[in-house]
mmCIF file with all atom_site columns, C-alpha atoms in Angstrom:
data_model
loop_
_atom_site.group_PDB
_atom_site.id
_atom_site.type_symbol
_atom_site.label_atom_id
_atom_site.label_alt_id
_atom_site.label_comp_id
_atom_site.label_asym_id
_atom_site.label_entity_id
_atom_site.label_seq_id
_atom_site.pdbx_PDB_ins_code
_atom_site.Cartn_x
_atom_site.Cartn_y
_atom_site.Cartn_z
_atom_site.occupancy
_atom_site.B_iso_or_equiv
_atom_site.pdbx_formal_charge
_atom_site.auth_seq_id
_atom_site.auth_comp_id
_atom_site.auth_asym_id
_atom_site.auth_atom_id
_atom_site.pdbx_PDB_model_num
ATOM 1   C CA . UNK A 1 1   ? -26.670 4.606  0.331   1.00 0.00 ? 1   UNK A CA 1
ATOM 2   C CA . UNK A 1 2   ? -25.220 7.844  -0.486  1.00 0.00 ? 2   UNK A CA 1
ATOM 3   C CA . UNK A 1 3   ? -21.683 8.199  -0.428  1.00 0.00 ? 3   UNK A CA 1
ATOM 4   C CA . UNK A 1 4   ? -22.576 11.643 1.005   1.00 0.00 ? 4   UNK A CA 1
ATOM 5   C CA . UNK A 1 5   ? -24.436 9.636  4.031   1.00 0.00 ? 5   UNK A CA 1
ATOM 6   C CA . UNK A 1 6   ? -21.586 6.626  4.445   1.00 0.00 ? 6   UNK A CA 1
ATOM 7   C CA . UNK A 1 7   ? -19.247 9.427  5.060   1.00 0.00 ? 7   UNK A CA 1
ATOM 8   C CA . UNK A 1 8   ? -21.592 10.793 7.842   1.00 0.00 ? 8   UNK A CA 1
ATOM 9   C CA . UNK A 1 9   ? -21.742 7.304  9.492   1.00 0.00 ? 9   UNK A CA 1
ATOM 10  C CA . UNK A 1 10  ? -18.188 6.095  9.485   1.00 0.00 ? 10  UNK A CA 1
ATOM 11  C CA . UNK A 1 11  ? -17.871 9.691  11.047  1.00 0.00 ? 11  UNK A CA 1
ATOM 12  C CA . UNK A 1 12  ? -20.025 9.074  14.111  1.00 0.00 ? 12  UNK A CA 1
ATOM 13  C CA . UNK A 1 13  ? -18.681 5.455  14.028  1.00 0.00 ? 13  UNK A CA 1
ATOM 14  C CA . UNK A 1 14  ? -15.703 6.306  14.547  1.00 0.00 ? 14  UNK A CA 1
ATOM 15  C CA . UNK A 1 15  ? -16.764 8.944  17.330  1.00 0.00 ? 15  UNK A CA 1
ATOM 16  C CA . UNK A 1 16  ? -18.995 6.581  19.338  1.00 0.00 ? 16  UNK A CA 1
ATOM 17  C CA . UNK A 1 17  ? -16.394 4.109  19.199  1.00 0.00 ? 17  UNK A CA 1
ATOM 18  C CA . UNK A 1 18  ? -14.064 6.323  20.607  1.00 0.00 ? 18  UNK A CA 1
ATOM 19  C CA . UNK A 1 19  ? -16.780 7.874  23.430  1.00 0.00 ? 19  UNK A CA 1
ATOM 20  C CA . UNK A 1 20  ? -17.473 3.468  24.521  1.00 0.00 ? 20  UNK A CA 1
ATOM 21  C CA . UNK A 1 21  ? -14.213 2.736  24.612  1.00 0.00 ? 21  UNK A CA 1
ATOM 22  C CA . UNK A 1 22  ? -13.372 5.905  27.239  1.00 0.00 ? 22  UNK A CA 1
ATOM 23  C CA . UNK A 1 23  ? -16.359 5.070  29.439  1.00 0.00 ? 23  UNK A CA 1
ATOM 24  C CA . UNK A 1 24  ? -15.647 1.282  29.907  1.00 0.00 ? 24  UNK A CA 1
ATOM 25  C CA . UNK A 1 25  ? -12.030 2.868  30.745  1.00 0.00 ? 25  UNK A CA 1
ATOM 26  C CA . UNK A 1 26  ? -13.650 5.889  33.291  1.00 0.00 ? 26  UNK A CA 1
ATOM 27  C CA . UNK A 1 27  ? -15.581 2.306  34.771  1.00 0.00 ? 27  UNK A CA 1
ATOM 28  C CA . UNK A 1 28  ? -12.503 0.178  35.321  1.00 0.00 ? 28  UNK A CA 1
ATOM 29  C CA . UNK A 1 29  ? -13.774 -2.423 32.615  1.00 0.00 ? 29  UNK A CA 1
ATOM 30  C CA . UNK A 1 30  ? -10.856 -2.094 30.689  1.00 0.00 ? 30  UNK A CA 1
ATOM 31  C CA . UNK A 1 31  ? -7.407  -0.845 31.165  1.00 0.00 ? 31  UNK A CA 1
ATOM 32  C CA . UNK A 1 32  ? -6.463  0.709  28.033  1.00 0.00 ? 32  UNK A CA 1
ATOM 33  C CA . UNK A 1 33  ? -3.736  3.558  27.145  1.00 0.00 ? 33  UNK A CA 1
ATOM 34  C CA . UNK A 1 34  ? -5.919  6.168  25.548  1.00 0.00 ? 34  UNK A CA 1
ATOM 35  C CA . UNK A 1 35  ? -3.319  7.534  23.483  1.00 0.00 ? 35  UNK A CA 1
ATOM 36  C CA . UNK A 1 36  ? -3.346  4.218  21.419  1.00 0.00 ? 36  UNK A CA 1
ATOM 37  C CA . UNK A 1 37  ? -7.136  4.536  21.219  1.00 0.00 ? 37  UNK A CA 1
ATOM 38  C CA . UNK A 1 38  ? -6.909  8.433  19.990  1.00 0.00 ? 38  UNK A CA 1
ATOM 39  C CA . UNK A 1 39  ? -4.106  7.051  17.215  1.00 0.00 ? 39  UNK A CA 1
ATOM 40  C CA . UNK A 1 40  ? -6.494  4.757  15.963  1.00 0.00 ? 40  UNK A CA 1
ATOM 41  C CA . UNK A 1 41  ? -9.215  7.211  15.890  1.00 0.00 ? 41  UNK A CA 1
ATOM 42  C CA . UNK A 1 42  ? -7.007  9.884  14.516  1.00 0.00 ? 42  UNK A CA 1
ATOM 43  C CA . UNK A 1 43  ? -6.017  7.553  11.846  1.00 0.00 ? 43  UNK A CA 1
ATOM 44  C CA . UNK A 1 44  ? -9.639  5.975  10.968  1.00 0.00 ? 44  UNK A CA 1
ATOM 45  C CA . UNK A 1 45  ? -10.979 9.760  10.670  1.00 0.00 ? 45  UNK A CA 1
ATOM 46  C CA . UNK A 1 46  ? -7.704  11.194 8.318   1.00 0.00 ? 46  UNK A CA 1
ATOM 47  C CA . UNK A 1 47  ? -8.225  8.002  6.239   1.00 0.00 ? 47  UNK A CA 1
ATOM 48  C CA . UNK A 1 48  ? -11.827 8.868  5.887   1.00 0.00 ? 48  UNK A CA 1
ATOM 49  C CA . UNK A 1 49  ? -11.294 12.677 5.339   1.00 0.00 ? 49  UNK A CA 1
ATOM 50  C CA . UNK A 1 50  ? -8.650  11.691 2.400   1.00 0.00 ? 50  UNK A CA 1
ATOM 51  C CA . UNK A 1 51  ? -10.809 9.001  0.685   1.00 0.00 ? 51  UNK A CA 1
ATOM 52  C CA . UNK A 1 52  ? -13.799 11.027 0.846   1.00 0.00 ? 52  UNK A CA 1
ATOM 53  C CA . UNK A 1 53  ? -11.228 13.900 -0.283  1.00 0.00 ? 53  UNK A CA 1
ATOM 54  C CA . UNK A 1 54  ? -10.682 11.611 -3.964  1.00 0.00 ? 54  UNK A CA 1
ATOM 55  C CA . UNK A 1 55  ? -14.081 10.448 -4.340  1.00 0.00 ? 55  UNK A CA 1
ATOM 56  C CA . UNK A 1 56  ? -16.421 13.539 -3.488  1.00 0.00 ? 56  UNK A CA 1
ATOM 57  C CA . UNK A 1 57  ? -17.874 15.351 -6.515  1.00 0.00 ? 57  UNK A CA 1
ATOM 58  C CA . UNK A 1 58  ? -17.409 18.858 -5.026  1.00 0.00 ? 58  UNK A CA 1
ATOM 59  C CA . UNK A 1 59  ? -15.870 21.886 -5.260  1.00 0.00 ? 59  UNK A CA 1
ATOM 60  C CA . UNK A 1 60  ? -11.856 21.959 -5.960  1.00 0.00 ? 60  UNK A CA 1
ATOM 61  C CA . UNK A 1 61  ? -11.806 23.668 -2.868  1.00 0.00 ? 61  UNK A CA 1
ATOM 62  C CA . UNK A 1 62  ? -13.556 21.348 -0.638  1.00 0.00 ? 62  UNK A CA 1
ATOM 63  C CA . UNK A 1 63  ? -11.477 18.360 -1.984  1.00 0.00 ? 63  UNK A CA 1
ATOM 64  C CA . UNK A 1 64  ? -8.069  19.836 -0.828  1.00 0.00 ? 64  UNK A CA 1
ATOM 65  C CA . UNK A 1 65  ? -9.373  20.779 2.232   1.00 0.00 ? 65  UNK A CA 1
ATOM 66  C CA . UNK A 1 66  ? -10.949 17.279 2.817   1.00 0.00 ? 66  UNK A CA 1
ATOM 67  C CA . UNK A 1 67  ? -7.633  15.895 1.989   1.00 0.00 ? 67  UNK A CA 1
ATOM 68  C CA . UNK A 1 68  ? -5.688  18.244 3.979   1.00 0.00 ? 68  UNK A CA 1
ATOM 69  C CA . UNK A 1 69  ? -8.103  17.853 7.131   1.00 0.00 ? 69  UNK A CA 1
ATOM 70  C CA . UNK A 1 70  ? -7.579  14.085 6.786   1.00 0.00 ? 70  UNK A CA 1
ATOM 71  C CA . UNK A 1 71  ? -3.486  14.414 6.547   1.00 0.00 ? 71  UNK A CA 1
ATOM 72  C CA . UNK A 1 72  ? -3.453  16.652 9.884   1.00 0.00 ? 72  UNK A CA 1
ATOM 73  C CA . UNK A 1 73  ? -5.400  13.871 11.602  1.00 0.00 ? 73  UNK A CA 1
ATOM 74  C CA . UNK A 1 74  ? -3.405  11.035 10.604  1.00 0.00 ? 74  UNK A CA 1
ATOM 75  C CA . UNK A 1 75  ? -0.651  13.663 11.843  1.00 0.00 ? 75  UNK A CA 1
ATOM 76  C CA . UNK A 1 76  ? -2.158  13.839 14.984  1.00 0.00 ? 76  UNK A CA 1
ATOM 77  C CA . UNK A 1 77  ? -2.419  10.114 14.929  1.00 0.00 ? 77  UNK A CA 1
ATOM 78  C CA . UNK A 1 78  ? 1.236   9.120  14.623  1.00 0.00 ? 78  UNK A CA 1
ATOM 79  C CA . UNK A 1 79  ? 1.837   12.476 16.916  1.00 0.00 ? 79  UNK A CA 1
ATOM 80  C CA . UNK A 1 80  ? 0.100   10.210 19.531  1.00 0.00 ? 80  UNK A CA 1
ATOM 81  C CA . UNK A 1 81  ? 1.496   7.068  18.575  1.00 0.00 ? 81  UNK A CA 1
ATOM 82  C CA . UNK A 1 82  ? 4.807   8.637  19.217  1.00 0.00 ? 82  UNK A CA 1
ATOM 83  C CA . UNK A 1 83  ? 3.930   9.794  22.383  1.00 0.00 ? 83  UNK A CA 1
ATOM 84  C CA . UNK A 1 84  ? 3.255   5.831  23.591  1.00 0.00 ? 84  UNK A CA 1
ATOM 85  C CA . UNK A 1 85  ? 6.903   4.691  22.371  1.00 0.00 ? 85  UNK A CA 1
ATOM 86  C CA . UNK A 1 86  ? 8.978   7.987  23.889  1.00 0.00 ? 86  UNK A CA 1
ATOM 87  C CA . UNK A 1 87  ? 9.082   9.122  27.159  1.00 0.00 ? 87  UNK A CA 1
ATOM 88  C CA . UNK A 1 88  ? 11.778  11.291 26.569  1.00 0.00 ? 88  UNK A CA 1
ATOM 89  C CA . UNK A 1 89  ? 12.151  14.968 23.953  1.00 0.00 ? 89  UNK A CA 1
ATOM 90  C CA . UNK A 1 90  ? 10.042  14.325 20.986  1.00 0.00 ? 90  UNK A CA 1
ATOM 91  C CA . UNK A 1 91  ? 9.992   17.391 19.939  1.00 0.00 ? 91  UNK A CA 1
ATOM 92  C CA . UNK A 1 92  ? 12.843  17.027 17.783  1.00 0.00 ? 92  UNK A CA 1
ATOM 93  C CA . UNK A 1 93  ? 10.822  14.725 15.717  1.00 0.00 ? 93  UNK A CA 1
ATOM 94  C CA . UNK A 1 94  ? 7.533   16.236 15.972  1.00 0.00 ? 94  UNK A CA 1
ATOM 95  C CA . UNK A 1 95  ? 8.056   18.891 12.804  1.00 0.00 ? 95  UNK A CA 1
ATOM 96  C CA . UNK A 1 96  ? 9.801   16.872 10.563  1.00 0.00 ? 96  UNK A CA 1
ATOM 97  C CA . UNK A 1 97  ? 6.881   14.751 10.747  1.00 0.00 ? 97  UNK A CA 1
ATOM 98  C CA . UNK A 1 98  ? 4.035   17.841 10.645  1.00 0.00 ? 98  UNK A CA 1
ATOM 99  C CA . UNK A 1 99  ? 6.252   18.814 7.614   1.00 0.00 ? 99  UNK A CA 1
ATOM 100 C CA . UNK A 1 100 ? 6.161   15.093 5.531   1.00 0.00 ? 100 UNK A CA 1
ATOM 101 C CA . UNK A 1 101 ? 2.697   14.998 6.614   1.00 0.00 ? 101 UNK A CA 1
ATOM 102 C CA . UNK A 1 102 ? 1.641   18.098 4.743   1.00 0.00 ? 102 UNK A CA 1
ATOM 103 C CA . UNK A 1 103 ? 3.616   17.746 2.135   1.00 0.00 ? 103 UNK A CA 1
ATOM 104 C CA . UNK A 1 104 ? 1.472   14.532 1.467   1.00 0.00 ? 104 UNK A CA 1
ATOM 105 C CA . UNK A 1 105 ? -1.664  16.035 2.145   1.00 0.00 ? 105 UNK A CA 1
ATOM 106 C CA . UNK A 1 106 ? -0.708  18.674 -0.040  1.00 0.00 ? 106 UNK A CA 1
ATOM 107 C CA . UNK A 1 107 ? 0.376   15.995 -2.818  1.00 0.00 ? 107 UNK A CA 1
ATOM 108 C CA . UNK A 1 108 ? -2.973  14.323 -2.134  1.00 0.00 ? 108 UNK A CA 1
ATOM 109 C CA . UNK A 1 109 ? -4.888  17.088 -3.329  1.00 0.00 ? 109 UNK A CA 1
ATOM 110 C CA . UNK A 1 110 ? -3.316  18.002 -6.130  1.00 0.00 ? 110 UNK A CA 1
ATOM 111 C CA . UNK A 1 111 ? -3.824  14.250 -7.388  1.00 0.00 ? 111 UNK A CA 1
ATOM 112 C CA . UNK A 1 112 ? -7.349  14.550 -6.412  1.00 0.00 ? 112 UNK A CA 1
ATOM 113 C CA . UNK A 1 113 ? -8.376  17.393 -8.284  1.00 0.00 ? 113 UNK A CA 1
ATOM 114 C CA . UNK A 1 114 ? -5.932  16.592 -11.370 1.00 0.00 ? 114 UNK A CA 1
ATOM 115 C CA . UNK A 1 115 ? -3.941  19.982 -10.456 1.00 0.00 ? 115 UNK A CA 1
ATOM 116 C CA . UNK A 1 116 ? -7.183  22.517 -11.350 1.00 0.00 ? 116 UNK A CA 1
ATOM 117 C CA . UNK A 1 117 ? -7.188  25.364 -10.061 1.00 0.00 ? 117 UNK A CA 1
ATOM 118 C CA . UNK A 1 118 ? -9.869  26.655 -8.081  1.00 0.00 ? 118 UNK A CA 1
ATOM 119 C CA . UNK A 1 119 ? -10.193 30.117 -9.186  1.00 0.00 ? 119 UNK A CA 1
ATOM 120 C CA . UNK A 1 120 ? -9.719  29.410 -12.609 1.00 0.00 ? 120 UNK A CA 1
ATOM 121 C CA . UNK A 1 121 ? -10.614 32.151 -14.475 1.00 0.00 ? 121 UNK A CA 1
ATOM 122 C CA . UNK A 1 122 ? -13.200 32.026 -17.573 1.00 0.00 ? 122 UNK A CA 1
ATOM 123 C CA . UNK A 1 123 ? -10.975 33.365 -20.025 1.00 0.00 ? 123 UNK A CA 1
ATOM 124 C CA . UNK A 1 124 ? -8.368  30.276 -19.385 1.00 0.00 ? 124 UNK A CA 1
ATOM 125 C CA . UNK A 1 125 ? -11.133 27.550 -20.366 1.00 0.00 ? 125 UNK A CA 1
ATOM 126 C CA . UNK A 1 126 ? -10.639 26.630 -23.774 1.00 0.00 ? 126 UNK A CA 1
ATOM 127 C CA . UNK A 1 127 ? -13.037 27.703 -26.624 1.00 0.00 ? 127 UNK A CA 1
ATOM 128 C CA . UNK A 1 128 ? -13.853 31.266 -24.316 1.00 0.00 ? 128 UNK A CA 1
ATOM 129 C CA . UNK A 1 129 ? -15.268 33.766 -26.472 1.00 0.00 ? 129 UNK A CA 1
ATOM 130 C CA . UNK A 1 130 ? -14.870 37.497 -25.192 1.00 0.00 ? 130 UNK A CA 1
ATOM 131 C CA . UNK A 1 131 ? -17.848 40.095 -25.170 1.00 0.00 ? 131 UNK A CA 1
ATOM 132 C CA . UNK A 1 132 ? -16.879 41.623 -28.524 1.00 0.00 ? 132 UNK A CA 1
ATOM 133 C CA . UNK A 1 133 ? -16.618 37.781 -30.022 1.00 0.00 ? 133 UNK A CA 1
ATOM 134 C CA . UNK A 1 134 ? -19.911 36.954 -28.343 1.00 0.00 ? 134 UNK A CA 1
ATOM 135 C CA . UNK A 1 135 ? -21.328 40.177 -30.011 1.00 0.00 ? 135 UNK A CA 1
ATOM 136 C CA . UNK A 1 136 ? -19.931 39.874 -33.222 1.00 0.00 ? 136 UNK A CA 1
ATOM 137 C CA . UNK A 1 137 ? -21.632 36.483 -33.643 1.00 0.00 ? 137 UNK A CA 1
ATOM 138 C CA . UNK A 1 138 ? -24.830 37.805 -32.185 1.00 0.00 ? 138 UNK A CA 1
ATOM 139 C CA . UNK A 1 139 ? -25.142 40.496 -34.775 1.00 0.00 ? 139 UNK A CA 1
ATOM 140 C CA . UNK A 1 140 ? -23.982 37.895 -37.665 1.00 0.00 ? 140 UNK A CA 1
ATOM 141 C CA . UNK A 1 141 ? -27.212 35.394 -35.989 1.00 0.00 ? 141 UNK A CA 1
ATOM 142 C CA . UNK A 1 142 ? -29.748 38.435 -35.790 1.00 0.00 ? 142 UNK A CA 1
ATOM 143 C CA . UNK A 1 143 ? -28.509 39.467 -39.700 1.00 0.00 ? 143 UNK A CA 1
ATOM 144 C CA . UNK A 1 144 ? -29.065 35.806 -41.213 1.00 0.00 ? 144 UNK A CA 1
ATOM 145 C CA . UNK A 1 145 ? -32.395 35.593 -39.369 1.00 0.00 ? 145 UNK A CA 1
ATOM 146 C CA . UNK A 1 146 ? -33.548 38.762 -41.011 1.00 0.00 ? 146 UNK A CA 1
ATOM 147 C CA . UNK A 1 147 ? -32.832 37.297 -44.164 1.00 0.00 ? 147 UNK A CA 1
#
């Protein structure tokens, strides 16, 4: 399997999971606090985002955002968690947590794509040549051919 197509399952696992466990609730088959089941869910999806984040073979881009995507779920995750324990004012604790949150997503991604840049320029890659370099060595090829 593709690590491209394990991603897409675990993704719709996690999804369908989510949609069973809310219909047996809606039926009266279980009694379950939702909010514990969208933690877990929140959780199982930013852990997926952030793994798929450090092992994907994409764009610099696409990493960070993978990793960031995943860090704002498991941020919505313990959002939710906290929202089972407290009854009272979270919201003093709800952006110190968005902050540490991504800050680590943040942290993630720059460990994931070994602090590259993603706009790097040519003329920062070592060994780059310039047009008149390029040209110079072109004319030096064409003149030992000749001869």
């Amino acid at each position: 399997m593709s690590k491209s197509f394990l991603f897409k399952l675990v993704v719709g696992l996690c999804f369908l999971a989510v949609a069973v466990i809310w219909l047996l609730s809606a039926l009266g088959v279980i009694a379950i606090n939702m909010a514990w089941v969208l933690a877990i869910f929140a959780f199982a999806l930013g852990g997926t985002f952030i793994i798929a984040g450090f092992v994907s073979k994409s764009l610099t881009y696409v990493k960070k955002f993978y990793i960031l995507f995943g860090a704002g779920l498991i941020v919505a995750g313990v959002l939710s968690l906290i929202a089972t324990f407290v009854e009272g004012d979270v919201g003093r604790l709800v952006l110190p947590i968005i902050a540490v949150a991504l800050i680590a997503g943040i942290l993630l991604g720059v460990i994931a794509t070994g602090g590259k840049k993603w706009d790097q320029a040519d003329n920062e890659n070592v060994g780059y040549k310039n047009y008149w370099e390029r040209k110079k060595e072109q004319e030096e090829k064409e003149k030992s051919d000749k001869e």
